[in-house]
XYZ file of C-alpha atoms in Angstrom:
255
model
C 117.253 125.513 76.158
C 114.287 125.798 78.876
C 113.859 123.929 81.717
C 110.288 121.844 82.721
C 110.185 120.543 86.310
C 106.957 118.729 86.468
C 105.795 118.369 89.981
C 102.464 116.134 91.330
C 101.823 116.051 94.955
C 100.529 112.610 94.709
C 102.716 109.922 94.885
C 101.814 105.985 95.832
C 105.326 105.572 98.399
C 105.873 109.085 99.406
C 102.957 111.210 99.570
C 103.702 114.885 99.210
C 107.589 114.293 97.814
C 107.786 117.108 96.038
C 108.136 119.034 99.416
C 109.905 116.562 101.462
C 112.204 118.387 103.135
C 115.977 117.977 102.378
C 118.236 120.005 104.260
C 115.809 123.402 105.270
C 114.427 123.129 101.489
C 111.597 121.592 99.651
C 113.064 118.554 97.623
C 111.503 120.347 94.080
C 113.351 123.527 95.015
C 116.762 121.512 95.124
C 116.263 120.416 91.932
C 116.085 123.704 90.777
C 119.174 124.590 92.903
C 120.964 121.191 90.901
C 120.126 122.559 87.209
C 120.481 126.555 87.828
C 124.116 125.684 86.464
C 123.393 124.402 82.940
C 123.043 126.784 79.955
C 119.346 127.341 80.285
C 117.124 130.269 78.970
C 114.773 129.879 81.983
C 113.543 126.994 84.644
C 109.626 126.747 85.276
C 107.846 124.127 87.732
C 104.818 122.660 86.369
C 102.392 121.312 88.888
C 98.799 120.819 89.833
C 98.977 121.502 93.459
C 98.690 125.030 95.352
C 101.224 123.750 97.916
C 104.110 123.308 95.495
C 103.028 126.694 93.734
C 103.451 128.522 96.828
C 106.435 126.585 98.076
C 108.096 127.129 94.577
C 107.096 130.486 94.446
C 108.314 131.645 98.134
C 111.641 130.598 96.910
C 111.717 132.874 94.025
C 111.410 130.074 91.220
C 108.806 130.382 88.325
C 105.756 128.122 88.616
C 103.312 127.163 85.675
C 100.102 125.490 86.991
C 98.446 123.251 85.182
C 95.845 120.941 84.388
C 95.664 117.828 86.838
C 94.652 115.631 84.275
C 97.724 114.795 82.636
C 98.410 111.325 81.883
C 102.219 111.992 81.433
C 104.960 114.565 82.493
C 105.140 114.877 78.658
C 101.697 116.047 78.277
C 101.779 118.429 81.160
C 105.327 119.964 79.703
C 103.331 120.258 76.136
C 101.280 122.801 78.214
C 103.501 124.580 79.915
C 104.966 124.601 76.234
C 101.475 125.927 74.747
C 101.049 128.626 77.478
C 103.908 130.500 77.508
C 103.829 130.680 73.281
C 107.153 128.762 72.885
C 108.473 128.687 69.225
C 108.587 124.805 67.665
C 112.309 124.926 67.123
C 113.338 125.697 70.697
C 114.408 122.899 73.132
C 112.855 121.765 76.361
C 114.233 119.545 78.845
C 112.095 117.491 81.243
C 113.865 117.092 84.663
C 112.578 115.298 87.086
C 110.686 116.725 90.134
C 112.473 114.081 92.391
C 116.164 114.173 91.261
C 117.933 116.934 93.409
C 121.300 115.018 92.489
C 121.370 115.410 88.987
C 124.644 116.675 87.285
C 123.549 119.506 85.132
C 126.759 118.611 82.834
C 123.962 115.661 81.752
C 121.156 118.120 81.113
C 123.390 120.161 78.898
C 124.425 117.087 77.025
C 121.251 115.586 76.320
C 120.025 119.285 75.020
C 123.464 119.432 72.923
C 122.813 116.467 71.297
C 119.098 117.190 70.425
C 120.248 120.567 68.869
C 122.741 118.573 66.702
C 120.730 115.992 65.601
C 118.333 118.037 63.614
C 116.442 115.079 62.647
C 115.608 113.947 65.809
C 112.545 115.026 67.986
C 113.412 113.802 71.465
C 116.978 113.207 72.980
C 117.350 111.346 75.982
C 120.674 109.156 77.870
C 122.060 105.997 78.822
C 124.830 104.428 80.597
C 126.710 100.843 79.992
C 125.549 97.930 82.143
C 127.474 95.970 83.844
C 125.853 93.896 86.218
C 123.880 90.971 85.428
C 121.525 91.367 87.993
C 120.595 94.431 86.328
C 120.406 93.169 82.881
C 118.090 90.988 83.472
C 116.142 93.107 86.247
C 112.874 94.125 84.390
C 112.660 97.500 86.513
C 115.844 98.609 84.507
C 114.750 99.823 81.194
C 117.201 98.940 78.657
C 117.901 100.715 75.099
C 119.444 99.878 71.676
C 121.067 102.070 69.219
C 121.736 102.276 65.741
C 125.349 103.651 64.508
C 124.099 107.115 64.484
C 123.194 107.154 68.691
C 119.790 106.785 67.825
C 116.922 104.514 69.568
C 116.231 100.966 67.932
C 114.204 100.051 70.543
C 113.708 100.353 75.032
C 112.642 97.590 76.598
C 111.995 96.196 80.328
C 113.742 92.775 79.088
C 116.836 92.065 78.517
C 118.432 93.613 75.165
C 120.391 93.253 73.433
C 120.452 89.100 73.250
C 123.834 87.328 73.679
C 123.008 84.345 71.787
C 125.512 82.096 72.462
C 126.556 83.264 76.032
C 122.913 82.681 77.208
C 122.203 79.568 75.539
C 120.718 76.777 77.229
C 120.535 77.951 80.413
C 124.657 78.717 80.808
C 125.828 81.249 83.546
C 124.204 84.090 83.908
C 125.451 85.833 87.068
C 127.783 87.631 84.903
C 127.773 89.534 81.084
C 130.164 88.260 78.653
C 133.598 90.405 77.665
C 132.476 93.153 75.730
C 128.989 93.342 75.818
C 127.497 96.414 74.861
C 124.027 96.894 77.161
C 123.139 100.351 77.883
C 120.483 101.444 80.755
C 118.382 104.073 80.040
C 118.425 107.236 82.114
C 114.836 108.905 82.279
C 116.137 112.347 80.973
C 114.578 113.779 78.168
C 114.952 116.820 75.480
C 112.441 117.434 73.329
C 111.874 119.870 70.343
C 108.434 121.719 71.086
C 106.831 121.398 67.160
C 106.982 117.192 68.577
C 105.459 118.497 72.133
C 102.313 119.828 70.169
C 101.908 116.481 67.990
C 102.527 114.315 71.027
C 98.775 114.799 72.528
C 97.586 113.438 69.071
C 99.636 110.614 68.665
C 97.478 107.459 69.546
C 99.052 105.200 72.254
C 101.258 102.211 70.903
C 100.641 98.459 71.678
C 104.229 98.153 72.347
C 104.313 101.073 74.925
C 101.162 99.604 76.761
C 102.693 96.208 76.832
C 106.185 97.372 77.550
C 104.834 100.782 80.241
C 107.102 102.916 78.622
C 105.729 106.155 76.948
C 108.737 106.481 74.983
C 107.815 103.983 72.656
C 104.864 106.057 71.359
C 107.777 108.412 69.530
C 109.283 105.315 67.841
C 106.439 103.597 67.021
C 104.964 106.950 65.291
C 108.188 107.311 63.567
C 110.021 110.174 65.715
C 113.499 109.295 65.974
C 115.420 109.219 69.704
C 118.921 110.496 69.847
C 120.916 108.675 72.661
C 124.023 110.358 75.137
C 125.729 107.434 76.570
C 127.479 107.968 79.842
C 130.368 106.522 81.285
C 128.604 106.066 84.449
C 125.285 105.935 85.967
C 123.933 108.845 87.527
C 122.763 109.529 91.055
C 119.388 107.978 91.768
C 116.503 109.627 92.310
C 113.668 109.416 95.596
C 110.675 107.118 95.201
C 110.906 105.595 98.844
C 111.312 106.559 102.376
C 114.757 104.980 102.151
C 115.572 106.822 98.932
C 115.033 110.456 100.420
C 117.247 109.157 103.784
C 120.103 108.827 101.257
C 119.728 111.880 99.496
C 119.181 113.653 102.969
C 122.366 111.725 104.331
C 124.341 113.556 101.552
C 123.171 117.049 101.669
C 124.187 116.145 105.092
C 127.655 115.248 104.854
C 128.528 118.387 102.443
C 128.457 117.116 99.553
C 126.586 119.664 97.217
C-alpha cells in the first residue's frame, strides 16, 4: 500500500490550511505523523503550491508536485500515480490533507479490504447513523450496500427509506429500532489500473446532481467495497473553529 496526501493551498474558509499550524507543525505534516503507523510502502504529498513543497520537504517527507489544474484529489493522485511508474495492481490510499486525527487502524482497513475484494476498484468506509438530525442532514453523505459490503448507491438524502416509520409526516426526531443507515467516511483505496481509466471516464448526471465524484465509479460500472465502523471517526478542519479543536487536543496530550 502507498500513501497520497493531496494538498491545495487554496481553500474558501481557511486559506492556506494545509500549513496552519498545530502544535509547532504544519497541519499536512501531522497527517503524515497520524498515518506513518499503518503498513505502508511509502507516503508522498501531492500539491500545487511551493509553500507546502518546502514545508513538506523541510520536514523530511516526500513531496510530488503537480499540476494545479486538477478538478479532483482523484485526478491529482492518478498523477502522482503516472509519475512515479506505479504498477496497476498496487494499492493507493487517498488521505486527506486536513485530517491529522485519523486512526491509521482505518487506513489499513480500507486498503485490506480493497486487496481482498479483487473485483473491486475503489474501497472506501462508513459508520452506522444514529441520529436523526444527521440522517436527514444533506451535508452527511449517506451509502447503501449490497450483501457483499459493496456500494448500491451514496447519496446527500436520506437512504435508505423507512417506509412506514416516515409515513405521513410521523416523528422524525428519532430512527426507528434497528435501522441500518451508514454515513460515509471520505477515505478512499483505489487500485491504480482504475486511477489511469478514471481521467477518461465522462462525468455522471447523478454525480453532478448529487456533488459526489464517487458516483462516476458506479455509474461506469466500477464496483465500491465498503468497511463499516463501529464509530465515527475524528473530524477533520474546514473552519476556524474546526482547527481550534484539533489544536485544543494536540494540546491536552492526546496524540
Amino acid at each position: 500500500m502507498r500513501i497520497v496526501i493531496p494538498a491545495r493551498y487554496a481553500s474558501l474558509r481557511l486559506p492556506g490550511k494545509p500549513l496552519a499550524d498545530i502544535a509547532g507543525k504544519p497541519m499536512i505534516v501531522r497527517v503524515v505523523e497520524a498515518v506513518q503507523s499503518c503498513r505502508h510502502a511509502g507516503i508522498w504529498i501531492a500539491t500545487d503550491h511551493e509553500d507546502i513543497r518546502a514545508a513538506v520537504a523541510g520536514h523530511g517527507h516526500a513531496v510530488v508536485m503537480t499540476r494545479a489544474d486538477h478538478p479532483s484529489g482523484t485526478d491529482r493522485i492518478a498523477e502522482v500515480a503516472e509519475q512515479l511508474g506505479w504498477q496497476d495492481d498496487e494499492i493507493v490510499v487517498n488521505v486527506q490533507g486536513d485530517e491529522p486525527l485519523i486512526d491509521p487502524q482505518l487506513v489499513d482497513a480500507v486498503a485490506a479490504a480493497l486487496r481482498e475484494d479483487e473485483g473491486a476498484a475503489i474501497a472506501t468506509a462508513a459508520h452506522a447513523i444514529h441520529e436523526a438530525a444527521d440522517f436527514f442532514n444533506p451535508n452527511v453523505v449517506k451509502v447503501v450496500c449490497d450483501a457483499a459490503g459493496r456500494a448500491l448507491y451514496f447519496s446527500r438524502a436520506p437512504i435508505p427509506w423507512a417506509r412506514d416509520a416516515f409515513a405521513n409526516g410521523q416523528d422524525r426526531t428519532r430512527l426507528p429500532a434497528g435501522f441500518a443507515a451508514q454515513r460515509h467516511i471520505g477515505l478512499y483505496a483505489y487500485r491504480v489500473g482504475f486511477l489511469r481509466r478514471y481521467g477518461r471516464l465522462a462525468p455522471a448526471p447523478l454525480e453532478q446532481h448529487e456533488a459526489l465524484e464517487q458516483l462516476r465509479a458506479l455509474w461506469h460500472g466500477h464496483a465500491i467495497r465498503v468497511v463499516s465502523c463501529s464509530e465515527a471517526p475524528p473530524a477533520g478542519v474546514d473552519t476556524p473553529e474546526d482547527l481550534a479543536r484539533v489544536r485544543a487536543v494536540f494540546d491536552r496530550g492526546a496524540i
